[in-house]
Amino acid sequence: MHTHQELGLESSESYRAELRSLAAQAARASSPGESAAVLLATGRINEKLGRFALAFTQARRARAVFQEGGESTGVAECDHTLAVWSFHQGDDVTSYRCFRAAAGLREEAGELLRAAQSWHNFGYVLCRTGQAEAAFTAYREAARLLRRVRAEGPADVREKAVRDGAFVLSHQAYAHARYGTVGEAIGAATAYFALVARTGVHREPLLAHLALPVAGPDPALAGPLTALTGLAPDPETWFRFALAEGHRAFADYRPGQGRRPYLGALLVAMAEYGAWCAARGRREEGLRHVGGAVSLARTRGWAGEAERITSAYGRG
């Protein structure tokens, strides 16, 4: 049995307290849009508590209210949320449709950072489901919007765009390692760590750390990258570092520190390391890592994630 920290969650007691607070807010809501926003927030808590059917029902009801009221930003928020949940539950078709809808609505409303977020998350889903070219297109769309924000937005928003740009670079590095060329993977990873060195920004570093071991470059090609990170160029060092960082981030997280790293990235790191071990004759060790990833996903209630890992990397 995994602890709530290992699953990237707060304690169930804290979520129940949030539900009580949201119930009080719902009673005070003075407009349909306000009620829908509270309902969506309630659905998000129920999703974290593993009440998936209820969470989906609440998010869809909230979307209908926003739709009826002509509140496109609310509709987009529901679409984005439903896209994430659908992916974790293995409903890729709904996830694709909802991410595209959310990205379009957000850009039409001038919410460029949020539109970039939807394109970026869509890219991750496409990458994980084997839609490589579509994934690269989605990442390019996210980067396009973030460039606009950096060029046109106020200072605080431009800074946020830099952070989100690091996020995109990290994901592109892994996507290139999985589906592109070695040079592209190392180039994207080097760009990510160069940005980290320049700005101090670190967004989703686990996937950036997977670029080198998954791509398997010649050590000379990886020289600038390893110089930036101080890590030895051998794949196992990078795999182990990514896993250690992922587990440490969950262990060290305290409420109020902002969003903790995605559990999804740690699951990918565990599975990739397991596959790498198995390919080198360390089958028992490899199955242990892959099995651990499957177990974490299943305990979190992410049936789709568990099935994807099993299909791609074998059964733990």
PDB file of C-alpha atoms in Angstrom:
ATOM      1  CA  MET A   1       0.000   0.000   0.000  1.00  0.00           C
ATOM      2  CA  HIS A   2       1.413   3.356  -1.015  1.00  0.00           C
ATOM      3  CA  THR A   3       1.237   6.447   1.155  1.00  0.00           C
ATOM      4  CA  HIS A   4      -0.565   9.545  -0.052  1.00  0.00           C
ATOM      5  CA  GLN A   5       2.805  11.304  -0.361  1.00  0.00           C
ATOM      6  CA  GLU A   6       4.072   8.585  -2.722  1.00  0.00           C
ATOM      7  CA  LEU A   7       0.951   9.094  -4.827  1.00  0.00           C
ATOM      8  CA  GLY A   8       1.442  12.841  -5.134  1.00  0.00           C
ATOM      9  CA  LEU A   9      -1.529  13.621  -2.880  1.00  0.00           C
ATOM     10  CA  GLU A  10      -2.323  15.460   0.309  1.00  0.00           C
ATOM     11  CA  SER A  11      -3.864  13.545   3.202  1.00  0.00           C
ATOM     12  CA  SER A  12      -7.489  12.488   2.853  1.00  0.00           C
ATOM     13  CA  GLU A  13      -8.282  14.588   5.930  1.00  0.00           C
ATOM     14  CA  SER A  14      -7.096  17.757   4.187  1.00  0.00           C
ATOM     15  CA  TYR A  15      -9.229  16.943   1.153  1.00  0.00           C
ATOM     16  CA  ARG A  16     -12.298  16.358   3.293  1.00  0.00           C
ATOM     17  CA  ALA A  17     -11.703  19.744   4.932  1.00  0.00           C
ATOM     18  CA  GLU A  18     -11.564  21.308   1.458  1.00  0.00           C
ATOM     19  CA  LEU A  19     -14.847  19.622   0.544  1.00  0.00           C
ATOM     20  CA  ARG A  20     -16.508  21.133   3.615  1.00  0.00           C
ATOM     21  CA  SER A  21     -15.196  24.561   2.667  1.00  0.00           C
ATOM     22  CA  LEU A  22     -16.412  24.150  -0.918  1.00  0.00           C
ATOM     23  CA  ALA A  23     -19.855  23.068   0.294  1.00  0.00           C
ATOM     24  CA  ALA A  24     -20.083  26.320   2.260  1.00  0.00           C
ATOM     25  CA  GLN A  25     -18.999  28.286  -0.819  1.00  0.00           C
ATOM     26  CA  ALA A  26     -21.626  26.529  -2.925  1.00  0.00           C
ATOM     27  CA  ALA A  27     -24.320  27.564  -0.459  1.00  0.00           C
ATOM     28  CA  ARG A  28     -23.217  31.204  -0.773  1.00  0.00           C
ATOM     29  CA  ALA A  29     -22.836  31.224  -4.576  1.00  0.00           C
ATOM     30  CA  SER A  30     -24.733  34.122  -6.125  1.00  0.00           C
ATOM     31  CA  SER A  31     -24.595  33.174  -9.828  1.00  0.00           C
ATOM     32  CA  PRO A  32     -24.653  30.048 -11.993  1.00  0.00           C
ATOM     33  CA  GLY A  33     -21.050  30.682 -13.042  1.00  0.00           C
ATOM     34  CA  GLU A  34     -19.904  30.899  -9.433  1.00  0.00           C
ATOM     35  CA  SER A  35     -21.767  27.684  -8.622  1.00  0.00           C
ATOM     36  CA  ALA A  36     -20.155  25.956 -11.615  1.00  0.00           C
ATOM     37  CA  ALA A  37     -16.672  27.036 -10.518  1.00  0.00           C
ATOM     38  CA  VAL A  38     -17.267  25.586  -7.049  1.00  0.00           C
ATOM     39  CA  LEU A  39     -18.660  22.404  -8.584  1.00  0.00           C
ATOM     40  CA  LEU A  40     -15.569  21.958 -10.748  1.00  0.00           C
ATOM     41  CA  ALA A  41     -13.306  22.546  -7.741  1.00  0.00           C
ATOM     42  CA  THR A  42     -15.312  19.940  -5.837  1.00  0.00           C
ATOM     43  CA  GLY A  43     -14.838  17.492  -8.697  1.00  0.00           C
ATOM     44  CA  ARG A  44     -11.092  18.009  -8.571  1.00  0.00           C
ATOM     45  CA  ILE A  45     -11.019  17.098  -4.893  1.00  0.00           C
ATOM     46  CA  ASN A  46     -13.164  14.028  -5.482  1.00  0.00           C
ATOM     47  CA  GLU A  47     -10.809  12.918  -8.270  1.00  0.00           C
ATOM     48  CA  LYS A  48      -7.926  13.066  -5.807  1.00  0.00           C
ATOM     49  CA  LEU A  49      -9.952  11.001  -3.345  1.00  0.00           C
ATOM     50  CA  GLY A  50     -10.458   8.337  -5.999  1.00  0.00           C
ATOM     51  CA  ARG A  51     -14.133   9.123  -6.578  1.00  0.00           C
ATOM     52  CA  PHE A  52     -13.649   9.176 -10.313  1.00  0.00           C
ATOM     53  CA  ALA A  53     -17.211   8.682 -11.561  1.00  0.00           C
ATOM     54  CA  LEU A  54     -18.464  11.449  -9.268  1.00  0.00           C
ATOM     55  CA  ALA A  55     -15.628  13.766 -10.306  1.00  0.00           C
ATOM     56  CA  PHE A  56     -16.392  13.302 -14.003  1.00  0.00           C
ATOM     57  CA  THR A  57     -20.094  13.915 -13.390  1.00  0.00           C
ATOM     58  CA  GLN A  58     -19.396  17.122 -11.492  1.00  0.00           C
ATOM     59  CA  ALA A  59     -16.959  18.447 -14.110  1.00  0.00           C
ATOM     60  CA  ARG A  60     -19.426  17.729 -16.928  1.00  0.00           C
ATOM     61  CA  ARG A  61     -22.250  19.415 -15.023  1.00  0.00           C
ATOM     62  CA  ALA A  62     -20.045  22.437 -14.404  1.00  0.00           C
ATOM     63  CA  ARG A  63     -19.164  22.556 -18.099  1.00  0.00           C
ATOM     64  CA  ALA A  64     -22.839  22.508 -19.073  1.00  0.00           C
ATOM     65  CA  VAL A  65     -23.565  25.449 -16.767  1.00  0.00           C
ATOM     66  CA  PHE A  66     -20.635  27.438 -18.144  1.00  0.00           C
ATOM     67  CA  GLN A  67     -21.724  26.578 -21.685  1.00  0.00           C
ATOM     68  CA  GLU A  68     -25.282  27.720 -21.052  1.00  0.00           C
ATOM     69  CA  GLY A  69     -24.028  30.987 -19.597  1.00  0.00           C
ATOM     70  CA  GLY A  70     -21.678  31.636 -22.508  1.00  0.00           C
ATOM     71  CA  GLU A  71     -18.626  31.565 -20.213  1.00  0.00           C
ATOM     72  CA  SER A  72     -16.031  30.176 -22.605  1.00  0.00           C
ATOM     73  CA  THR A  73     -13.155  30.396 -20.134  1.00  0.00           C
ATOM     74  CA  GLY A  74     -15.095  28.216 -17.712  1.00  0.00           C
ATOM     75  CA  VAL A  75     -15.869  25.749 -20.485  1.00  0.00           C
ATOM     76  CA  ALA A  76     -12.168  25.632 -21.377  1.00  0.00           C
ATOM     77  CA  GLU A  77     -11.196  24.990 -17.756  1.00  0.00           C
ATOM     78  CA  CYS A  78     -13.606  22.055 -17.617  1.00  0.00           C
ATOM     79  CA  ASP A  79     -12.389  20.716 -20.959  1.00  0.00           C
ATOM     80  CA  HIS A  80      -8.765  20.862 -19.825  1.00  0.00           C
ATOM     81  CA  THR A  81      -9.589  19.089 -16.560  1.00  0.00           C
ATOM     82  CA  LEU A  82     -11.656  16.403 -18.306  1.00  0.00           C
ATOM     83  CA  ALA A  83      -8.808  15.881 -20.786  1.00  0.00           C
ATOM     84  CA  VAL A  84      -6.303  15.186 -18.001  1.00  0.00           C
ATOM     85  CA  TRP A  85      -8.620  12.819 -16.170  1.00  0.00           C
ATOM     86  CA  SER A  86      -9.645  10.993 -19.353  1.00  0.00           C
ATOM     87  CA  PHE A  87      -6.002  10.354 -20.208  1.00  0.00           C
ATOM     88  CA  HIS A  88      -5.319   8.879 -16.783  1.00  0.00           C
ATOM     89  CA  GLN A  89      -8.364   6.646 -17.129  1.00  0.00           C
ATOM     90  CA  GLY A  90      -7.323   5.417 -20.590  1.00  0.00           C
ATOM     91  CA  ASP A  91      -9.894   7.336 -22.660  1.00  0.00           C
ATOM     92  CA  ASP A  92      -7.493   8.839 -25.181  1.00  0.00           C
ATOM     93  CA  VAL A  93     -10.160   9.913 -27.692  1.00  0.00           C
ATOM     94  CA  THR A  94     -11.897  12.133 -25.144  1.00  0.00           C
ATOM     95  CA  SER A  95      -8.557  13.433 -23.916  1.00  0.00           C
ATOM     96  CA  TYR A  96      -7.512  14.475 -27.432  1.00  0.00           C
ATOM     97  CA  ARG A  97     -10.835  16.166 -28.125  1.00  0.00           C
ATOM     98  CA  CYS A  98     -10.984  18.045 -24.835  1.00  0.00           C
ATOM     99  CA  PHE A  99      -7.391  19.291 -24.992  1.00  0.00           C
ATOM    100  CA  ARG A 100      -7.922  20.634 -28.520  1.00  0.00           C
ATOM    101  CA  ALA A 101     -11.132  22.337 -27.426  1.00  0.00           C
ATOM    102  CA  ALA A 102      -9.514  23.866 -24.338  1.00  0.00           C
ATOM    103  CA  ALA A 103      -6.504  25.146 -26.289  1.00  0.00           C
ATOM    104  CA  GLY A 104      -8.717  26.779 -28.919  1.00  0.00           C
ATOM    105  CA  LEU A 105     -11.071  28.424 -26.450  1.00  0.00           C
ATOM    106  CA  ARG A 106      -8.238  29.741 -24.310  1.00  0.00           C
ATOM    107  CA  GLU A 107      -6.403  31.265 -27.257  1.00  0.00           C
ATOM    108  CA  GLU A 108      -9.611  32.847 -28.576  1.00  0.00           C
ATOM    109  CA  ALA A 109     -10.134  34.419 -25.150  1.00  0.00           C
ATOM    110  CA  GLY A 110      -6.586  35.783 -25.108  1.00  0.00           C
ATOM    111  CA  GLU A 111      -5.533  33.402 -22.310  1.00  0.00           C
ATOM    112  CA  LEU A 112      -2.249  32.615 -24.008  1.00  0.00           C
ATOM    113  CA  LEU A 113      -0.481  31.071 -21.008  1.00  0.00           C
ATOM    114  CA  ARG A 114      -3.421  28.768 -20.387  1.00  0.00           C
ATOM    115  CA  ALA A 115      -3.678  27.925 -24.080  1.00  0.00           C
ATOM    116  CA  ALA A 116       0.008  27.018 -24.049  1.00  0.00           C
ATOM    117  CA  GLN A 117      -0.636  24.830 -21.008  1.00  0.00           C
ATOM    118  CA  SER A 118      -3.341  22.935 -22.885  1.00  0.00           C
ATOM    119  CA  TRP A 119      -1.143  22.454 -25.957  1.00  0.00           C
ATOM    120  CA  HIS A 120       1.754  21.379 -23.764  1.00  0.00           C
ATOM    121  CA  ASN A 121      -0.298  18.840 -21.826  1.00  0.00           C
ATOM    122  CA  PHE A 122      -1.788  17.637 -25.104  1.00  0.00           C
ATOM    123  CA  GLY A 123       1.743  17.093 -26.391  1.00  0.00           C
ATOM    124  CA  TYR A 124       2.554  14.927 -23.385  1.00  0.00           C
ATOM    125  CA  VAL A 125      -0.578  12.824 -23.927  1.00  0.00           C
ATOM    126  CA  LEU A 126       0.230  12.420 -27.621  1.00  0.00           C
ATOM    127  CA  CYS A 127       3.824  11.455 -26.802  1.00  0.00           C
ATOM    128  CA  ARG A 128       2.700   8.870 -24.260  1.00  0.00           C
ATOM    129  CA  THR A 129       0.182   7.381 -26.691  1.00  0.00           C
ATOM    130  CA  GLY A 130       2.650   7.060 -29.557  1.00  0.00           C
ATOM    131  CA  GLN A 131       1.440   9.985 -31.688  1.00  0.00           C
ATOM    132  CA  ALA A 132       4.930  11.364 -32.207  1.00  0.00           C
ATOM    133  CA  GLU A 133       4.438  13.893 -35.018  1.00  0.00           C
ATOM    134  CA  ALA A 134       1.267  15.244 -33.449  1.00  0.00           C
ATOM    135  CA  ALA A 135       3.107  15.548 -30.125  1.00  0.00           C
ATOM    136  CA  PHE A 136       5.888  17.634 -31.680  1.00  0.00           C
ATOM    137  CA  THR A 137       3.250  19.841 -33.328  1.00  0.00           C
ATOM    138  CA  ALA A 138       1.498  20.387 -29.990  1.00  0.00           C
ATOM    139  CA  TYR A 139       4.770  21.309 -28.293  1.00  0.00           C
ATOM    140  CA  ARG A 140       5.532  23.770 -31.093  1.00  0.00           C
ATOM    141  CA  GLU A 141       2.116  25.370 -30.598  1.00  0.00           C
ATOM    142  CA  ALA A 142       2.826  25.751 -26.881  1.00  0.00           C
ATOM    143  CA  ALA A 143       6.221  27.302 -27.602  1.00  0.00           C
ATOM    144  CA  ARG A 144       4.661  29.673 -30.162  1.00  0.00           C
ATOM    145  CA  LEU A 145       2.193  31.017 -27.608  1.00  0.00           C
ATOM    146  CA  LEU A 146       4.859  31.365 -24.931  1.00  0.00           C
ATOM    147  CA  ARG A 147       7.022  33.382 -27.326  1.00  0.00           C
ATOM    148  CA  ARG A 148       4.086  35.733 -27.820  1.00  0.00           C
ATOM    149  CA  VAL A 149       3.689  36.143 -24.088  1.00  0.00           C
ATOM    150  CA  ARG A 150       7.395  36.838 -23.598  1.00  0.00           C
ATOM    151  CA  ALA A 151       7.262  39.440 -26.363  1.00  0.00           C
ATOM    152  CA  GLU A 152       3.965  41.135 -25.493  1.00  0.00           C
ATOM    153  CA  GLY A 153       3.070  40.430 -21.868  1.00  0.00           C
ATOM    154  CA  PRO A 154       3.752  42.355 -18.656  1.00  0.00           C
ATOM    155  CA  ALA A 155       6.910  41.529 -16.695  1.00  0.00           C
ATOM    156  CA  ASP A 156       5.354  39.077 -14.225  1.00  0.00           C
ATOM    157  CA  VAL A 157       3.608  37.183 -17.006  1.00  0.00           C
ATOM    158  CA  ARG A 158       6.786  37.095 -19.096  1.00  0.00           C
ATOM    159  CA  GLU A 159       8.556  35.441 -16.161  1.00  0.00           C
ATOM    160  CA  LYS A 160       5.808  32.817 -15.986  1.00  0.00           C
ATOM    161  CA  ALA A 161       6.254  32.206 -19.715  1.00  0.00           C
ATOM    162  CA  VAL A 162       9.966  31.542 -19.144  1.00  0.00           C
ATOM    163  CA  ARG A 163       9.104  28.934 -16.488  1.00  0.00           C
ATOM    164  CA  ASP A 164       6.524  27.312 -18.720  1.00  0.00           C
ATOM    165  CA  GLY A 165       9.007  27.364 -21.597  1.00  0.00           C
ATOM    166  CA  ALA A 166      11.366  25.299 -19.466  1.00  0.00           C
ATOM    167  CA  PHE A 167       8.526  22.849 -18.921  1.00  0.00           C
ATOM    168  CA  VAL A 168       8.049  22.481 -22.674  1.00  0.00           C
ATOM    169  CA  LEU A 169      11.780  22.022 -23.299  1.00  0.00           C
ATOM    170  CA  SER A 170      11.929  19.247 -20.719  1.00  0.00           C
ATOM    171  CA  HIS A 171       9.068  17.379 -22.348  1.00  0.00           C
ATOM    172  CA  GLN A 172      10.477  17.932 -25.846  1.00  0.00           C
ATOM    173  CA  ALA A 173      13.786  16.448 -24.712  1.00  0.00           C
ATOM    174  CA  TYR A 174      12.092  13.220 -23.667  1.00  0.00           C
ATOM    175  CA  ALA A 175       9.868  13.120 -26.770  1.00  0.00           C
ATOM    176  CA  HIS A 176      12.908  13.485 -29.040  1.00  0.00           C
ATOM    177  CA  ALA A 177      14.724  10.774 -27.081  1.00  0.00           C
ATOM    178  CA  ARG A 178      11.779   8.434 -27.547  1.00  0.00           C
ATOM    179  CA  TYR A 179      10.822   9.290 -31.147  1.00  0.00           C
ATOM    180  CA  GLY A 180      13.375  11.692 -32.662  1.00  0.00           C
ATOM    181  CA  THR A 181      17.106  11.657 -33.238  1.00  0.00           C
ATOM    182  CA  VAL A 182      19.851  11.520 -30.637  1.00  0.00           C
ATOM    183  CA  GLY A 183      20.994  14.991 -31.666  1.00  0.00           C
ATOM    184  CA  GLU A 184      17.516  16.457 -31.211  1.00  0.00           C
ATOM    185  CA  ALA A 185      17.146  14.858 -27.798  1.00  0.00           C
ATOM    186  CA  ILE A 186      20.497  16.085 -26.546  1.00  0.00           C
ATOM    187  CA  GLY A 187      19.888  19.511 -28.075  1.00  0.00           C
ATOM    188  CA  ALA A 188      16.553  19.956 -26.290  1.00  0.00           C
ATOM    189  CA  ALA A 189      17.934  18.646 -22.999  1.00  0.00           C
ATOM    190  CA  THR A 190      20.957  20.953 -23.269  1.00  0.00           C
ATOM    191  CA  ALA A 191      18.663  23.913 -23.963  1.00  0.00           C
ATOM    192  CA  TYR A 192      16.628  23.005 -20.887  1.00  0.00           C
ATOM    193  CA  PHE A 193      19.610  22.790 -18.545  1.00  0.00           C
ATOM    194  CA  ALA A 194      21.167  25.936 -20.055  1.00  0.00           C
ATOM    195  CA  LEU A 195      17.934  27.781 -19.238  1.00  0.00           C
ATOM    196  CA  VAL A 196      18.049  26.365 -15.705  1.00  0.00           C
ATOM    197  CA  ALA A 197      21.627  27.569 -15.294  1.00  0.00           C
ATOM    198  CA  ARG A 198      20.722  31.038 -16.570  1.00  0.00           C
ATOM    199  CA  THR A 199      17.414  31.596 -14.759  1.00  0.00           C
ATOM    200  CA  GLY A 200      17.235  29.102 -11.887  1.00  0.00           C
ATOM    201  CA  VAL A 201      13.964  27.814 -13.316  1.00  0.00           C
ATOM    202  CA  HIS A 202      13.409  24.060 -12.907  1.00  0.00           C
ATOM    203  CA  ARG A 203      10.130  22.782 -14.355  1.00  0.00           C
ATOM    204  CA  GLU A 204       9.590  19.022 -14.553  1.00  0.00           C
ATOM    205  CA  PRO A 205      13.283  18.083 -14.578  1.00  0.00           C
ATOM    206  CA  LEU A 206      12.616  14.342 -14.496  1.00  0.00           C
ATOM    207  CA  LEU A 207      11.739  14.116 -18.180  1.00  0.00           C
ATOM    208  CA  ALA A 208      14.751  16.239 -19.124  1.00  0.00           C
ATOM    209  CA  HIS A 209      16.954  13.833 -17.184  1.00  0.00           C
ATOM    210  CA  LEU A 210      15.545  10.915 -19.166  1.00  0.00           C
ATOM    211  CA  ALA A 211      16.700  12.330 -22.499  1.00  0.00           C
ATOM    212  CA  LEU A 212      20.295  11.168 -22.167  1.00  0.00           C
ATOM    213  CA  PRO A 213      19.737   7.580 -20.985  1.00  0.00           C
ATOM    214  CA  VAL A 214      16.827   6.960 -23.364  1.00  0.00           C
ATOM    215  CA  ALA A 215      18.616   8.462 -26.393  1.00  0.00           C
ATOM    216  CA  GLY A 216      21.945   6.780 -25.513  1.00  0.00           C
ATOM    217  CA  PRO A 217      24.289   9.284 -27.197  1.00  0.00           C
ATOM    218  CA  ASP A 218      27.997   9.016 -27.723  1.00  0.00           C
ATOM    219  CA  PRO A 219      29.633  10.568 -24.618  1.00  0.00           C
ATOM    220  CA  ALA A 220      31.341  13.213 -26.766  1.00  0.00           C
ATOM    221  CA  LEU A 221      27.988  14.406 -28.140  1.00  0.00           C
ATOM    222  CA  ALA A 222      26.647  14.676 -24.612  1.00  0.00           C
ATOM    223  CA  GLY A 223      29.658  16.658 -23.383  1.00  0.00           C
ATOM    224  CA  PRO A 224      27.970  20.085 -23.146  1.00  0.00           C
ATOM    225  CA  LEU A 225      24.950  18.542 -21.448  1.00  0.00           C
ATOM    226  CA  THR A 226      26.934  16.641 -18.844  1.00  0.00           C
ATOM    227  CA  ALA A 227      29.067  19.729 -18.210  1.00  0.00           C
ATOM    228  CA  LEU A 228      25.905  21.701 -17.422  1.00  0.00           C
ATOM    229  CA  THR A 229      24.583  19.140 -14.971  1.00  0.00           C
ATOM    230  CA  GLY A 230      27.754  17.770 -13.405  1.00  0.00           C
ATOM    231  CA  LEU A 231      26.446  14.232 -13.954  1.00  0.00           C
ATOM    232  CA  ALA A 232      28.593  11.512 -15.487  1.00  0.00           C
ATOM    233  CA  PRO A 233      27.586  10.643 -19.067  1.00  0.00           C
ATOM    234  CA  ASP A 234      26.604   7.042 -18.356  1.00  0.00           C
ATOM    235  CA  PRO A 235      22.867   6.267 -18.619  1.00  0.00           C
ATOM    236  CA  GLU A 236      22.524   4.589 -15.233  1.00  0.00           C
ATOM    237  CA  THR A 237      23.713   7.701 -13.403  1.00  0.00           C
ATOM    238  CA  TRP A 238      20.992   9.726 -15.099  1.00  0.00           C
ATOM    239  CA  PHE A 239      18.267   7.128 -14.513  1.00  0.00           C
ATOM    240  CA  ARG A 240      19.118   6.828 -10.837  1.00  0.00           C
ATOM    241  CA  PHE A 241      19.320  10.588 -10.416  1.00  0.00           C
ATOM    242  CA  ALA A 242      15.882  11.058 -12.005  1.00  0.00           C
ATOM    243  CA  LEU A 243      14.325   8.434  -9.724  1.00  0.00           C
ATOM    244  CA  ALA A 244      15.997   9.832  -6.620  1.00  0.00           C
ATOM    245  CA  GLU A 245      14.874  13.375  -7.485  1.00  0.00           C
ATOM    246  CA  GLY A 246      11.320  12.220  -8.088  1.00  0.00           C
ATOM    247  CA  HIS A 247      11.032  10.379  -4.791  1.00  0.00           C
ATOM    248  CA  ARG A 248      12.761  13.202  -2.923  1.00  0.00           C
ATOM    249  CA  ALA A 249      10.373  15.787  -4.329  1.00  0.00           C
ATOM    250  CA  PHE A 250       7.396  13.895  -2.935  1.00  0.00           C
ATOM    251  CA  ALA A 251       9.086  13.244   0.417  1.00  0.00           C
ATOM    252  CA  ASP A 252      10.171  16.875   0.903  1.00  0.00           C
ATOM    253  CA  TYR A 253       6.963  18.527  -0.289  1.00  0.00           C
ATOM    254  CA  ARG A 254       4.982  20.561   2.222  1.00  0.00           C
ATOM    255  CA  PRO A 255       1.546  22.136   1.645  1.00  0.00           C
ATOM    256  CA  GLY A 256       1.811  25.701   0.441  1.00  0.00           C
ATOM    257  CA  GLN A 257       4.980  25.141  -1.597  1.00  0.00           C
ATOM    258  CA  GLY A 258       3.135  25.091  -4.895  1.00  0.00           C
ATOM    259  CA  ARG A 259       2.401  22.158  -7.164  1.00  0.00           C
ATOM    260  CA  ARG A 260       4.601  19.154  -6.536  1.00  0.00           C
ATOM    261  CA  PRO A 261       6.160  17.353  -9.514  1.00  0.00           C
ATOM    262  CA  TYR A 262       3.785  15.256 -11.557  1.00  0.00           C
ATOM    263  CA  LEU A 263       3.571  11.643 -10.528  1.00  0.00           C
ATOM    264  CA  GLY A 264       3.339  10.797 -14.224  1.00  0.00           C
ATOM    265  CA  ALA A 265       6.961  11.782 -14.855  1.00  0.00           C
ATOM    266  CA  LEU A 266       8.171   9.541 -12.046  1.00  0.00           C
ATOM    267  CA  LEU A 267       6.137   6.642 -13.428  1.00  0.00           C
ATOM    268  CA  VAL A 268       7.794   7.106 -16.821  1.00  0.00           C
ATOM    269  CA  ALA A 269      11.241   7.279 -15.230  1.00  0.00           C
ATOM    270  CA  MET A 270      10.654   4.060 -13.279  1.00  0.00           C
ATOM    271  CA  ALA A 271       9.372   2.243 -16.349  1.00  0.00           C
ATOM    272  CA  GLU A 272      12.169   3.462 -18.625  1.00  0.00           C
ATOM    273  CA  TYR A 273      14.814   2.452 -16.106  1.00  0.00           C
ATOM    274  CA  GLY A 274      13.175  -0.938 -15.705  1.00  0.00           C
ATOM    275  CA  ALA A 275      13.197  -1.503 -19.451  1.00  0.00           C
ATOM    276  CA  TRP A 276      16.843  -0.423 -19.647  1.00  0.00           C
ATOM    277  CA  CYS A 277      17.806  -2.859 -16.870  1.00  0.00           C
ATOM    278  CA  ALA A 278      15.924  -5.721 -18.504  1.00  0.00           C
ATOM    279  CA  ALA A 279      17.610  -5.053 -21.866  1.00  0.00           C
ATOM    280  CA  ARG A 280      20.971  -5.505 -20.142  1.00  0.00           C
ATOM    281  CA  GLY A 281      20.145  -8.859 -18.623  1.00  0.00           C
ATOM    282  CA  ARG A 282      19.032  -7.525 -15.242  1.00  0.00           C
ATOM    283  CA  ARG A 283      15.534  -8.865 -15.714  1.00  0.00           C
ATOM    284  CA  GLU A 284      14.501  -9.190 -12.067  1.00  0.00           C
ATOM    285  CA  GLU A 285      15.618  -5.648 -11.293  1.00  0.00           C
ATOM    286  CA  GLY A 286      13.906  -4.350 -14.416  1.00  0.00           C
ATOM    287  CA  LEU A 287      10.620  -6.038 -13.554  1.00  0.00           C
ATOM    288  CA  ARG A 288      10.810  -4.576 -10.053  1.00  0.00           C
ATOM    289  CA  HIS A 289      11.002  -1.023 -11.401  1.00  0.00           C
ATOM    290  CA  VAL A 290       8.281  -1.544 -14.006  1.00  0.00           C
ATOM    291  CA  GLY A 291       6.100  -3.317 -11.462  1.00  0.00           C
ATOM    292  CA  GLY A 292       6.586  -0.460  -9.027  1.00  0.00           C
ATOM    293  CA  ALA A 293       5.394   2.012 -11.639  1.00  0.00           C
ATOM    294  CA  VAL A 294       2.330  -0.103 -12.421  1.00  0.00           C
ATOM    295  CA  SER A 295       1.550  -0.466  -8.717  1.00  0.00           C
ATOM    296  CA  LEU A 296       1.798   3.298  -8.121  1.00  0.00           C
ATOM    297  CA  ALA A 297      -0.453   4.029 -11.078  1.00  0.00           C
ATOM    298  CA  ARG A 298      -3.056   1.479 -10.043  1.00  0.00           C
ATOM    299  CA  THR A 299      -3.100   2.633  -6.430  1.00  0.00           C
ATOM    300  CA  ARG A 300      -3.574   6.210  -7.605  1.00  0.00           C
ATOM    301  CA  GLY A 301      -6.544   4.980  -9.635  1.00  0.00           C
ATOM    302  CA  TRP A 302      -4.908   5.789 -12.960  1.00  0.00           C
ATOM    303  CA  ALA A 303      -6.052   2.726 -14.874  1.00  0.00           C
ATOM    304  CA  GLY A 304      -4.958   4.153 -18.216  1.00  0.00           C
ATOM    305  CA  GLU A 305      -1.435   4.856 -16.975  1.00  0.00           C
ATOM    306  CA  ALA A 306      -1.110   1.362 -15.542  1.00  0.00           C
ATOM    307  CA  GLU A 307      -2.240  -0.202 -18.821  1.00  0.00           C
ATOM    308  CA  ARG A 308       0.095   1.958 -20.916  1.00  0.00           C
ATOM    309  CA  ILE A 309       3.097   1.043 -18.785  1.00  0.00           C
ATOM    310  CA  THR A 310       2.196  -2.639 -18.907  1.00  0.00           C
ATOM    311  CA  SER A 311       1.712  -2.575 -22.690  1.00  0.00           C
ATOM    312  CA  ALA A 312       4.898  -0.625 -23.423  1.00  0.00           C
ATOM    313  CA  TYR A 313       7.301  -2.056 -20.871  1.00  0.00           C
ATOM    314  CA  GLY A 314       5.946  -5.470 -19.866  1.00  0.00           C
ATOM    315  CA  ARG A 315       4.274  -6.751 -16.744  1.00  0.00           C
ATOM    316  CA  GLY A 316       5.792  -6.142 -13.348  1.00  0.00           C
TER     317      GLY A 316
END
